[in-house]
Tab-separated table of C-alpha atoms in Angstrom:
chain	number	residue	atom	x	y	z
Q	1	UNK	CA	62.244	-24.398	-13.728
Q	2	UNK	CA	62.369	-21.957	-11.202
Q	3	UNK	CA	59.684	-18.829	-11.530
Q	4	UNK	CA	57.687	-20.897	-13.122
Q	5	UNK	CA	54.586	-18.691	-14.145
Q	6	UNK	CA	51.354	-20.424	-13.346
Q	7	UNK	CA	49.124	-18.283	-15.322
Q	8	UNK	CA	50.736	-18.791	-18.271
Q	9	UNK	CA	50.972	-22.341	-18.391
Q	10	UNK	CA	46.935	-21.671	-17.881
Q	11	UNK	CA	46.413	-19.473	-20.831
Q	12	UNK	CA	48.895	-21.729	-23.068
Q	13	UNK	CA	46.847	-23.001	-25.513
Q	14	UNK	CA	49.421	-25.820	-25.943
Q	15	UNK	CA	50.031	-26.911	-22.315
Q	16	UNK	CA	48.465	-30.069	-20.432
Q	17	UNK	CA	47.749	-27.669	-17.601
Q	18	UNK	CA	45.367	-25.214	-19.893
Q	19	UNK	CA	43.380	-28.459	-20.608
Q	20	UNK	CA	43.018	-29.605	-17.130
Q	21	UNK	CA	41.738	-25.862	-16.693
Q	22	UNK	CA	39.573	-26.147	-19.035
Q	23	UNK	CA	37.893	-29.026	-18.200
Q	24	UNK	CA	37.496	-27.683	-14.681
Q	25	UNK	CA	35.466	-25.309	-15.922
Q	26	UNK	CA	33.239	-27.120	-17.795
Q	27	UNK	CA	32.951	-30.173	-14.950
Q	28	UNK	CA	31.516	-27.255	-12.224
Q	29	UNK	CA	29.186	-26.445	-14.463
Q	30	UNK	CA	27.921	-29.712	-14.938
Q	31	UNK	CA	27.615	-30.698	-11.369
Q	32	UNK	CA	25.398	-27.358	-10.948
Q	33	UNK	CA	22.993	-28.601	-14.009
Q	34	UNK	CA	23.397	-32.164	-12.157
Q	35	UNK	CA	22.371	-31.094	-8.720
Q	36	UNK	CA	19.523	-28.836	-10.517
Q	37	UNK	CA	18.612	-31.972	-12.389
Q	38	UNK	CA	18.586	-34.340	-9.200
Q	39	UNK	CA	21.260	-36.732	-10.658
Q	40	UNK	CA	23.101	-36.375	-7.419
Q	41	UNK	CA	25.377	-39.399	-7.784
Q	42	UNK	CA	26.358	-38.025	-10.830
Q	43	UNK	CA	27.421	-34.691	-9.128
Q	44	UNK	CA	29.557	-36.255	-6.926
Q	45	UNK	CA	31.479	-38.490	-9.531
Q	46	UNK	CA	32.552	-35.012	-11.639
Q	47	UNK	CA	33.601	-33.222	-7.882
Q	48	UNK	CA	35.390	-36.095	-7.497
Q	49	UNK	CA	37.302	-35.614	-10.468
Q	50	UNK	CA	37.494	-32.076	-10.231
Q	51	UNK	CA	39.093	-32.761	-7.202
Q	52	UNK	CA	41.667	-35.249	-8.388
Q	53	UNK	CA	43.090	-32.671	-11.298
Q	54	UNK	CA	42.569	-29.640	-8.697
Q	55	UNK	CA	45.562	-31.921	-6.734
Q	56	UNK	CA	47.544	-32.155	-9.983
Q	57	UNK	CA	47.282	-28.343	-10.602
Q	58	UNK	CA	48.349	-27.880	-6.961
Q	59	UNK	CA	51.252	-29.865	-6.974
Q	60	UNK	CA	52.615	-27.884	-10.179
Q	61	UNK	CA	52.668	-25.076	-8.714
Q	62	UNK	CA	54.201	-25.918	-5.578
Q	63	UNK	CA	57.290	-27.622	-7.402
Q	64	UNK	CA	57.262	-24.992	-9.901
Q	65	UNK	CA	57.569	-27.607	-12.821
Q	66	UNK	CA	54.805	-27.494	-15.475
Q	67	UNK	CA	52.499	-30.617	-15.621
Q	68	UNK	CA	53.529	-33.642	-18.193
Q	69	UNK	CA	51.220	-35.266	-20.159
Q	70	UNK	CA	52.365	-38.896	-18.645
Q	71	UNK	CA	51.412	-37.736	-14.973
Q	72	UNK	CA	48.167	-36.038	-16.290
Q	73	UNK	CA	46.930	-38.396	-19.208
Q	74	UNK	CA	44.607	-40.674	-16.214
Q	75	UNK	CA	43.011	-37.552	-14.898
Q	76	UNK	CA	42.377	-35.619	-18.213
Q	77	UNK	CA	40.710	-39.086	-19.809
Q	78	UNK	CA	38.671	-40.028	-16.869
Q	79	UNK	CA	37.669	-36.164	-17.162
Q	80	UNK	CA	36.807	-36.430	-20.447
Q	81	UNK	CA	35.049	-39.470	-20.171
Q	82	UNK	CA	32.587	-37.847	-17.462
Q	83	UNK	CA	32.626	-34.893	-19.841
Q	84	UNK	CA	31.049	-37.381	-22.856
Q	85	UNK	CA	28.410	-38.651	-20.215
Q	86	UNK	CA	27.429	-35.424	-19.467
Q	87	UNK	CA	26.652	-34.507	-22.881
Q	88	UNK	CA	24.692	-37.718	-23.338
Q	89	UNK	CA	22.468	-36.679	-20.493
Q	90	UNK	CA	21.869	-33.469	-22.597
Q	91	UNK	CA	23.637	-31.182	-20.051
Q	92	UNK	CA	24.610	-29.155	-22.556
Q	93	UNK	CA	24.239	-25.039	-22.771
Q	94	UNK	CA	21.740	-24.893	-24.536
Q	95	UNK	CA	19.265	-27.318	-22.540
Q	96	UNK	CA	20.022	-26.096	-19.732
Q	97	UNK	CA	19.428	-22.394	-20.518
Q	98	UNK	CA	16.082	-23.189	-21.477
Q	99	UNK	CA	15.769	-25.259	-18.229
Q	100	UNK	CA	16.885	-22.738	-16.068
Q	101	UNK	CA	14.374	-20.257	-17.832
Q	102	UNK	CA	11.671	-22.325	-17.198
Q	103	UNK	CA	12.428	-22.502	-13.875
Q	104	UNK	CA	12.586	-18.905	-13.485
Q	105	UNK	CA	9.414	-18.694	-14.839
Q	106	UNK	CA	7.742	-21.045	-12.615
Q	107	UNK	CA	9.146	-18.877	-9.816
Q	108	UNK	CA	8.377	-15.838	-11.013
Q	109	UNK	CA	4.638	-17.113	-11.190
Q	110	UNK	CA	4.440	-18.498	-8.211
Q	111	UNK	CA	6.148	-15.289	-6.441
Q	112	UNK	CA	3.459	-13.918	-8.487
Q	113	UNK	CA	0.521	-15.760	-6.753
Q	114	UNK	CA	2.524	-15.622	-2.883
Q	115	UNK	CA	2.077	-11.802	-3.670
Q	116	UNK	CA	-1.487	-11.752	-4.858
Q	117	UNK	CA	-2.810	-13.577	-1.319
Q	118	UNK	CA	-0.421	-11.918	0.445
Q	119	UNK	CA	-2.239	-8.960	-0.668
Q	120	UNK	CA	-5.897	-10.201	-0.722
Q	121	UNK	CA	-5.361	-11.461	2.759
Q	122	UNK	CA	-3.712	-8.083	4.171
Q	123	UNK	CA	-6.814	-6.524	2.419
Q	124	UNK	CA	-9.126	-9.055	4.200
Q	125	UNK	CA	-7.359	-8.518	7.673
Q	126	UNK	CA	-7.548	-4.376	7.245
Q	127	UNK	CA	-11.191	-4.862	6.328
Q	128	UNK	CA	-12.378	-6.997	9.252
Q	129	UNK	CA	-14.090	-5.555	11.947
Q	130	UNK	CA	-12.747	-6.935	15.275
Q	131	UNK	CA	-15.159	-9.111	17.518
Q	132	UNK	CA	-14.806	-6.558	19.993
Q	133	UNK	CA	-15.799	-4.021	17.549
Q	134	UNK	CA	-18.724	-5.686	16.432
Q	135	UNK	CA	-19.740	-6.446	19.547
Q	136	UNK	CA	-19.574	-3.411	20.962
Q	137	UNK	CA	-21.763	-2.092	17.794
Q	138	UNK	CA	-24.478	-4.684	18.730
Q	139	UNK	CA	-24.704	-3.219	22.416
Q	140	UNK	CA	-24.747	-0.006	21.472
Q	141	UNK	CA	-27.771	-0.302	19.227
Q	142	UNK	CA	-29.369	-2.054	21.502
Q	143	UNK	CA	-28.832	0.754	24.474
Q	144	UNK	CA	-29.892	3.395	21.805
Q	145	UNK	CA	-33.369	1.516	21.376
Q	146	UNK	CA	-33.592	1.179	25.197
Q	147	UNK	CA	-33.180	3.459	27.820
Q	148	UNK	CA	-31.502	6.311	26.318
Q	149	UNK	CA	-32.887	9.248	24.374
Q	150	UNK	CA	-29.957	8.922	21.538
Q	151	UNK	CA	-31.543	11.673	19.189
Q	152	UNK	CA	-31.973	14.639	21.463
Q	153	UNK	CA	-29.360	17.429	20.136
Q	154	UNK	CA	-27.840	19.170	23.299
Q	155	UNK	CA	-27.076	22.863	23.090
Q	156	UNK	CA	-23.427	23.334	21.639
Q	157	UNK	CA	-21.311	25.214	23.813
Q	158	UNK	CA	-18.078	26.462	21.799
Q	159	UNK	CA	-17.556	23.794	19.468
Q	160	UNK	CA	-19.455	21.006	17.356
Q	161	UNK	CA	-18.391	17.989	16.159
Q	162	UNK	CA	-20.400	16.496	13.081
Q	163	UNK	CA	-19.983	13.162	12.478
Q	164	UNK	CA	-21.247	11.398	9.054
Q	165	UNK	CA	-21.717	7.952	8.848
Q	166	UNK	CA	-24.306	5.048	7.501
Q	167	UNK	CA	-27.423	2.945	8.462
Q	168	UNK	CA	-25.254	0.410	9.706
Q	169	UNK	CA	-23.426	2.408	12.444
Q	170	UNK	CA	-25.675	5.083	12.859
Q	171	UNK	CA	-27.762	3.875	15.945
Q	172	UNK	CA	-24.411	2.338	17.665
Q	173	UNK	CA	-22.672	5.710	17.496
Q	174	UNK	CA	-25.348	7.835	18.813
Q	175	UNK	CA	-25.434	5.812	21.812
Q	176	UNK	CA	-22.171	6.060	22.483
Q	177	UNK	CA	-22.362	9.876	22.039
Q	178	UNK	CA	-25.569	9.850	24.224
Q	179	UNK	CA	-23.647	7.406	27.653
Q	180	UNK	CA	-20.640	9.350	27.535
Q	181	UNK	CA	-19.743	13.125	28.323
Q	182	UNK	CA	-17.720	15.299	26.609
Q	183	UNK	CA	-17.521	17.986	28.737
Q	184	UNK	CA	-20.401	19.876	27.277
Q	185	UNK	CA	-19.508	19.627	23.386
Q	186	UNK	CA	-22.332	19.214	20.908
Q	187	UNK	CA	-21.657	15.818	18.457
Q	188	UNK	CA	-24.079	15.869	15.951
Q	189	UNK	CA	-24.942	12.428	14.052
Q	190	UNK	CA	-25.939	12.077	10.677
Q	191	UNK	CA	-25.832	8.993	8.331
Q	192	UNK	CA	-25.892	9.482	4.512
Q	193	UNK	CA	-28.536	7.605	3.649
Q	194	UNK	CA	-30.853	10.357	5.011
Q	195	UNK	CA	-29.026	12.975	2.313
Q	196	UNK	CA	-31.734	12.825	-0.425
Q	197	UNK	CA	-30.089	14.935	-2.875
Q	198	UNK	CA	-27.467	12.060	-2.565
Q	199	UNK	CA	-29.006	10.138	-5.990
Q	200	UNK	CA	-27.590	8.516	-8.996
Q	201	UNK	CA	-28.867	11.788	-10.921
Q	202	UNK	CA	-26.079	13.889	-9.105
Q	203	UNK	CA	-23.359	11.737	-7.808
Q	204	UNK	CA	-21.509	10.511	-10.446
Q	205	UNK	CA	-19.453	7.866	-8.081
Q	206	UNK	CA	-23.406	6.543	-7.312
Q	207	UNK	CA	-23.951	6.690	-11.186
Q	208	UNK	CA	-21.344	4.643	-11.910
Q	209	UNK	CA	-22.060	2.331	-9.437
Q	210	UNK	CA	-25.077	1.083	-11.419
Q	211	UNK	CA	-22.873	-0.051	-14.486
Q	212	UNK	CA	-22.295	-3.313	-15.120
Q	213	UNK	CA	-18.831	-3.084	-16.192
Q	214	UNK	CA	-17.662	-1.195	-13.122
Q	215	UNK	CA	-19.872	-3.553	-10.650
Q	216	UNK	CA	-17.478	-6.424	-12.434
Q	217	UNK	CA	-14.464	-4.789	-11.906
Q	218	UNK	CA	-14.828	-4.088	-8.376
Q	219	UNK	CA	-16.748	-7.098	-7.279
Q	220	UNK	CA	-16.542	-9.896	-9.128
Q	221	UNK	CA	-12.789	-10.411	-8.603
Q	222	UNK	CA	-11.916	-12.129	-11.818
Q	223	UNK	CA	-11.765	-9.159	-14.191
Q	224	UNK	CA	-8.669	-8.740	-16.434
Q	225	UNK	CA	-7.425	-11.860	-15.621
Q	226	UNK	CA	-6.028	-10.367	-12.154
Q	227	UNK	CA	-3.623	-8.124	-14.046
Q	228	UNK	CA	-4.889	-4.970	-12.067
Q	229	UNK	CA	-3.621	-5.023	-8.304
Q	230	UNK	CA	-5.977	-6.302	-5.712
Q	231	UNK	CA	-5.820	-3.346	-4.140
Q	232	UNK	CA	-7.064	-1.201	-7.204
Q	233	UNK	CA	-10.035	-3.043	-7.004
Q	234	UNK	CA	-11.075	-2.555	-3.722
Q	235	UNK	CA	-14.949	-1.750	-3.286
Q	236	UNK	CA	-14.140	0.948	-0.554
Q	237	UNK	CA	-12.920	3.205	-2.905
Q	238	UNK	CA	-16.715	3.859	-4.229
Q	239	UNK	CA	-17.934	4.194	-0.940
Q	240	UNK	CA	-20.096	7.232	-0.598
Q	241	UNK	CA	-18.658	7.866	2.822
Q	242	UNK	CA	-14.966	7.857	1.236
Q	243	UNK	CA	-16.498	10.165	-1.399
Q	244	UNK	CA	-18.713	12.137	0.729
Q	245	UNK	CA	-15.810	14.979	1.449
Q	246	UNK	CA	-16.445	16.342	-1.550
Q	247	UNK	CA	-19.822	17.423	-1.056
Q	248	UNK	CA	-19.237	18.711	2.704
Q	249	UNK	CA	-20.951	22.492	1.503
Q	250	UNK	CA	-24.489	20.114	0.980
Q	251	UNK	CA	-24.267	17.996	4.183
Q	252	UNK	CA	-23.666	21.526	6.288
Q	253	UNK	CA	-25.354	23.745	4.305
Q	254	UNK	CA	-25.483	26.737	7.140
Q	255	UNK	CA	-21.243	26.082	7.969
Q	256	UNK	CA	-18.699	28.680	6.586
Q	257	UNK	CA	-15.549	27.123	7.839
Q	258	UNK	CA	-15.227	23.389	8.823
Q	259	UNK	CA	-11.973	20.970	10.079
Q	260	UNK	CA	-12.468	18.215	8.041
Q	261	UNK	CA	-10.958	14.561	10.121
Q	262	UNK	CA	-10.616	11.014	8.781
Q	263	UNK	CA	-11.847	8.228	11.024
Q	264	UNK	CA	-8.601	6.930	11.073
Q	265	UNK	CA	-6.954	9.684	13.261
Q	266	UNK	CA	-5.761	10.673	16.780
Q	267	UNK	CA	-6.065	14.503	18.036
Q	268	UNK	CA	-3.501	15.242	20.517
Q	269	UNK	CA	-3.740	18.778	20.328
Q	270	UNK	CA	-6.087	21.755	20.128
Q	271	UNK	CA	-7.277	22.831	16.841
Q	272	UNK	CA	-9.522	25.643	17.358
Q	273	UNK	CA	-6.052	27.775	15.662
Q	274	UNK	CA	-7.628	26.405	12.063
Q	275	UNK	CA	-10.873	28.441	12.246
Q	276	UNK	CA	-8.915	31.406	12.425
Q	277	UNK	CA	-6.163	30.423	9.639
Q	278	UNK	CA	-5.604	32.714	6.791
Q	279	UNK	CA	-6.225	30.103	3.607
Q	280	UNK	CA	-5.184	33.395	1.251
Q	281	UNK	CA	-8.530	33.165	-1.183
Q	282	UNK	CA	-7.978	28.911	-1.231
Q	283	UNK	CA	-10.320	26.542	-0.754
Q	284	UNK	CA	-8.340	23.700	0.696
Q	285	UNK	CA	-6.067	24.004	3.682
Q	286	UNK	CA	-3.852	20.983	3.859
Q	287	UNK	CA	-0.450	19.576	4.586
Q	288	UNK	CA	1.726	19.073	1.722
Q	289	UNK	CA	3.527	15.567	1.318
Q	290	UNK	CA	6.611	16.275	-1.765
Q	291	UNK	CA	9.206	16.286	0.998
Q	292	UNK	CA	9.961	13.351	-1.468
Q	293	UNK	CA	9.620	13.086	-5.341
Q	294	UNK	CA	7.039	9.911	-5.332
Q	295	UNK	CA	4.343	12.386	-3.401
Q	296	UNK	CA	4.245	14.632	-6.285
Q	297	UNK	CA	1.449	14.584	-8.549
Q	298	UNK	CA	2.839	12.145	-11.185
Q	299	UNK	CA	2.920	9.689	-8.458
Q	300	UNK	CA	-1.100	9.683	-8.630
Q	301	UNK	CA	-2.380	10.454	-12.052
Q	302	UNK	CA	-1.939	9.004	-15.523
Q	303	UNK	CA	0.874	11.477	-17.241
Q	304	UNK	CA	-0.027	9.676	-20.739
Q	305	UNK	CA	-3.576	10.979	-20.739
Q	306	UNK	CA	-3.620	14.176	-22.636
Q	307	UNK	CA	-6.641	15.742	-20.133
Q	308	UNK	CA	-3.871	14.838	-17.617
Q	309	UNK	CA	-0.866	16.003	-19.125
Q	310	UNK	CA	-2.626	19.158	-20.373
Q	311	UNK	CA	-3.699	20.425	-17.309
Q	312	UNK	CA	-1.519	19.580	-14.846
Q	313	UNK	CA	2.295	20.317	-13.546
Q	314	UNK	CA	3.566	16.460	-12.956
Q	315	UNK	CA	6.015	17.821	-10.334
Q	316	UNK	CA	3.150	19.896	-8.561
Q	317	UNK	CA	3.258	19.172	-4.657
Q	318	UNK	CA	0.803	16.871	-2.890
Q	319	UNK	CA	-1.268	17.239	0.179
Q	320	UNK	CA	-2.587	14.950	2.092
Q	321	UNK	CA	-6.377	14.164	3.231
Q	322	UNK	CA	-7.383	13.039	6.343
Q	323	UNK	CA	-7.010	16.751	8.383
Q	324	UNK	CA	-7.769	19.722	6.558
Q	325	UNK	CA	-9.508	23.535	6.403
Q	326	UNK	CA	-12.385	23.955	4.316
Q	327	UNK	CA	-13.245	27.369	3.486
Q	328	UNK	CA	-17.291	26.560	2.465
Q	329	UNK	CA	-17.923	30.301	1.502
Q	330	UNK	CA	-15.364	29.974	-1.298
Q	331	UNK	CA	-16.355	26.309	-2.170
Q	332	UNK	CA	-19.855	27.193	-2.741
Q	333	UNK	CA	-18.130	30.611	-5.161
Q	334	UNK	CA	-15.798	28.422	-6.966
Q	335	UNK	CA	-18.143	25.476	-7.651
Q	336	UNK	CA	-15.418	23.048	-6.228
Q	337	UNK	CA	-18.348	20.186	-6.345
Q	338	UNK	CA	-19.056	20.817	-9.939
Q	339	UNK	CA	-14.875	20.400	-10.540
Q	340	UNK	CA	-15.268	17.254	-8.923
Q	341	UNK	CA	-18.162	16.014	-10.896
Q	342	UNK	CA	-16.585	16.672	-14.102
Q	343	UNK	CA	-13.339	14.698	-13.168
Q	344	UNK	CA	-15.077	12.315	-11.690
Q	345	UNK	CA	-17.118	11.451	-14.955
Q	346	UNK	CA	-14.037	11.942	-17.148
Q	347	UNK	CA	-12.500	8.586	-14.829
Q	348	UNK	CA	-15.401	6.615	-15.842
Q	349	UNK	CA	-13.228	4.036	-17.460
Q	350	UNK	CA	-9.865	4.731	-14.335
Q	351	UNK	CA	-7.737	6.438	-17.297
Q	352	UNK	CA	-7.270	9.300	-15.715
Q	353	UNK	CA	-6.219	7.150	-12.122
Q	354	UNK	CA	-6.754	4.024	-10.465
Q	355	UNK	CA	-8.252	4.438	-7.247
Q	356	UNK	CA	-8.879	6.341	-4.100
Q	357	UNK	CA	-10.201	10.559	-3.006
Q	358	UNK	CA	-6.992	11.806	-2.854
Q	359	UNK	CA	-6.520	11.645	-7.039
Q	360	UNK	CA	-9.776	13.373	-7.599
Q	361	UNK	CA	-9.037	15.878	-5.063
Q	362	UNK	CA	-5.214	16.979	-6.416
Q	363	UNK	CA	-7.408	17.648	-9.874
Q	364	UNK	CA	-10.250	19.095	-7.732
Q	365	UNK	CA	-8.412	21.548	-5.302
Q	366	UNK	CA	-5.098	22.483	-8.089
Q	367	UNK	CA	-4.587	25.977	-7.517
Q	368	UNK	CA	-7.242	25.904	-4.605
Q	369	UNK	CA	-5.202	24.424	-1.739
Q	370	UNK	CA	-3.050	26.437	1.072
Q	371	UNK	CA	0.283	24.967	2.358
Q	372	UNK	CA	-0.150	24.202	6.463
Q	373	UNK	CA	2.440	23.876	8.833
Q	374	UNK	CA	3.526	19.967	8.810
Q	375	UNK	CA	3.300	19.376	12.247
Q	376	UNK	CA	-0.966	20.027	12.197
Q	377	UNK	CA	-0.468	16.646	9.897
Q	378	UNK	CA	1.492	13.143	10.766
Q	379	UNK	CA	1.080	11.065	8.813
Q	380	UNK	CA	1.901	7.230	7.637
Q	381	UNK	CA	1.023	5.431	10.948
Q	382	UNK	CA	-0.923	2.764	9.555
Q	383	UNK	CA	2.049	1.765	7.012
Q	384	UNK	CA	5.565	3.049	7.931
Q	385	UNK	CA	7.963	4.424	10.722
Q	386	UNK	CA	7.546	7.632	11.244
Q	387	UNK	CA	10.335	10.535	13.334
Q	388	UNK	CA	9.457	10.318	16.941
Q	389	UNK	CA	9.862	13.786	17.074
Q	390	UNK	CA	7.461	14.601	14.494
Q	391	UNK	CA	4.635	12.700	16.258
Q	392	UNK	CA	5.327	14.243	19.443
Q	393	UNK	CA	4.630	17.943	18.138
Q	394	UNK	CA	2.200	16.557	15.862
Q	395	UNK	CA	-1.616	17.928	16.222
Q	396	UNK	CA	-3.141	15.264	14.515
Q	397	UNK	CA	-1.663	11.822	14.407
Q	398	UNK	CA	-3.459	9.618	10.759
Q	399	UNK	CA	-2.968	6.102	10.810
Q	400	UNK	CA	-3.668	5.788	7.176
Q	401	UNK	CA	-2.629	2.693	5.593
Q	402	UNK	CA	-3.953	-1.016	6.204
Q	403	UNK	CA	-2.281	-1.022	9.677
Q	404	UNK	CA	-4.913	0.630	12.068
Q	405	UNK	CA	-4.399	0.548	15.754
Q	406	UNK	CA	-7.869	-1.492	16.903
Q	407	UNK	CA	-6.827	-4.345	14.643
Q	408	UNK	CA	-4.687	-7.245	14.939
Q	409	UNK	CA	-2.300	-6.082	12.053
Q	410	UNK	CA	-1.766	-2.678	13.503
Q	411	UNK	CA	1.813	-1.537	14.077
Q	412	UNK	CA	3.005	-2.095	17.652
Q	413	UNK	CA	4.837	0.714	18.318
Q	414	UNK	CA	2.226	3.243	17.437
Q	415	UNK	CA	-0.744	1.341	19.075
Q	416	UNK	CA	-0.600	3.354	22.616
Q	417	UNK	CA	-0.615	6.502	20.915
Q	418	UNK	CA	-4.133	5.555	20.301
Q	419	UNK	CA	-5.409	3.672	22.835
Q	420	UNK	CA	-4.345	5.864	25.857
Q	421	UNK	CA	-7.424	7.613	24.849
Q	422	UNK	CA	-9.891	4.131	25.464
Q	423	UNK	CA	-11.269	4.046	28.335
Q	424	UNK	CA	-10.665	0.358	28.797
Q	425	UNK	CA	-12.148	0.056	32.059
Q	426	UNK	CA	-15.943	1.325	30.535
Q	427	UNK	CA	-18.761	-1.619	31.322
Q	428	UNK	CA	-18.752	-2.072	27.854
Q	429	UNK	CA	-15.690	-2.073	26.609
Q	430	UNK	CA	-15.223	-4.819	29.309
Q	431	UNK	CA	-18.416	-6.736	28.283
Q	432	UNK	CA	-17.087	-7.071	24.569
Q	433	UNK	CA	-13.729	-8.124	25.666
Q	434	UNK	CA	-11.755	-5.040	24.583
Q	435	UNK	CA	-7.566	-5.409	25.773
């Protein structure tokens, strides 16, 4: 029969060839659920077979005669006798589905836990202070109680740096402030702790603090049976020096006009232009980040709250902390603390948002905050990969993210951008085994 048509000897519901077909089918599938089930012998009995009527299908179509039930009738009964066994080792659809599902959900849970302490760990190794670190902490202190005088305030020259930090750090940083010159710049050192307006009775982040349900939350790490991400239930995010930005106008009561920088950052570029900025009546002088859709404000608040959704445009722009303008003189008019506070207490239970400043400052500083020029602003080297050419004309290069430059997990490429600016070859740097 020449032009014999293949495909319709396949479809044919009558034809020897449709049932070898057929049972084809079926066999593959039952050497997947007998692999999956570990019955391996069993597997390669039905490939055999599929084999053997693979041949016979072959051969068909190269003669271009259909298939004959005499030359099929061994391989279509030992088939079907494989078929039967199958069945009685319950490989049927229906077990198997619920099988399979099973074993998707065993995977899914376990993915489920690989992510969890993935996360916890990368939390643990952002966290961690270096042994070099701590180290050189300890000497410091110890110099500071020695021979230098670490609290004398020198005469400021053009510029002052304030720095804020806590009782734990305090000593170690004035020292190093006190060994090492900066050509003639006054750094002031203050720790919070010394703040005494700083009180439960004002602070509503301290306030909270003292309940019980928020202490569990953040520190007992078994609250909602680890549905809430690890990282949403950070302690950090209460810290008063995380918080403390929004009460600069209190800690520098005499300022007018400050540059506010993160720890976390690298100045390559002079930034006395910011004094002299025209914020246009704002309060907050920042550098937006909606150059994509997730940095807009829905990205960081609750849209289902009504105080949310009332109040604020979801697709307003964001702006990032970490370098910004703050005029004080208009802080102090607009009551931008007293904004703060009252957000702050409306979060007491995180409905409003989960974690972090930056949330309660988008609510704080809406309609407050002036646009800057992007390149006073890189950001994302502590996380992502950022346009060399935007870090080269970049003022102020943040590493914020888990990824910081003095620790182990800190991205490679971005690490000399930071540490061309250590001075590795200082006596104690080399003491506590800085490289």
């Amino acid at each position: 029969m020449e032009g014999l048509n293949i495909t319709d000897e396949m479809l044919s519901a009558s034809s020897v060839t449709r049932q070898l077909t057929d049972q084809i089918s079926l066999a593959k599938a039952f050497v997947v659920i007998a692999k999956e089930s570990n019955n391996l012998q069993f597997a390669w009995e039905l490939s055999a077979q599929i084999r053997n009527s693979q041949v016979l299908l072959s051969n068909a179509a190269t003669r271009r005669t259909p298939l004959t039930t005499r030359e099929t009738d061994t391989a279509i009964r030992d088939m079907a006798l494989l078929l039967y066994q199958a069945q009685q080792l319950h490989y049927d659809s229906a077990t198997m589905i619920m099988r399979l599902k099973a074993k998707i959900q065993a995977l899914e849970e376990q993915m489920s836990s690989v992510n969890e302490k993935s996360s916890k760990y990368g939390q643990i190794a952002a966290e961690e202070v270096p042994k070099s670190l701590y180290c050189l902490g300890v000497r410091l202190t110890t110099e500071c109680c020695g021979q230098f005088n670490c609290f004398k305030l020198k005469n400021p020259e053009m510029i002052v740096f304030h720095l804020v930090t806590d009782e734990i750090n305090y000593a170690a940083m004035k020292a190093w402030f006190a060994m090492n010159s900066f050509r003639g710049v006054t750094v002031e050192v203050q720790k919070f702790e010394d703040f005494k307006w700083l009180n439960a009775s004002y602070v509503p982040v301290l306030k909270q603090l003292q309940d019980s349900e928020t202490q569990s939350y953040y520190f007992s790490g078994n609250s909602d049976d680890g549905r809430t991400p690890i990282k949403f239930r950070n302690p950090k995010y209460l810290s008063m020096l995380n918080h403390l930005r929004f009460y600069i106008p209190e800690v520098f009561p005499e300022l007018k006009k400050v540059v506010f920088l993160d720890d976390d950052v690298v100045v390559q570029k002079d930034l006395s232009a910011l004094f002299s900025i025209n914020l246009n009546g704002n309060v907050n002088g920042a550098v937006e980040t909606c150059m994509e859709t997730f940095h807009r404000y829905h990205k960081y608040l609750n849209y289902s709250h009504p105080l949310i959704r009332e109040h604020f445009d979801p697709d307003a722009c964001g702006w990032a902390f970490g370098m910004n303008v703050f005029d004080l003189v208009e802080w102090r008019k607009r009551n931008v603390t007293g904004i703060y506070h009252y957000w702050q207490e409306k979060n007491v239970d995180r409905a409003l948002w989960k974690l972090g400043t930056l949330p309660p400052g988008l609510l704080t500083f809406y309609g407050l905050t002036e646009p800057l020029n992007p390149t006073w602003h890189v950001l994302g080297l502590g996380y992502t990969s950022v346009d060399p050419q935007l870090i080269e004309k970049g003022a102020v290069l943040h590493y914020n993210g888990n990824s910081k430059p003095w620790l182990k997990i800190g991205m490679e490429k971005y690490k000399p951008l930071w540490e061309k600016y250590v001075d590795y070859n200082h006596l104690l740097l080399q003491q506590c085994n800085f490289h």
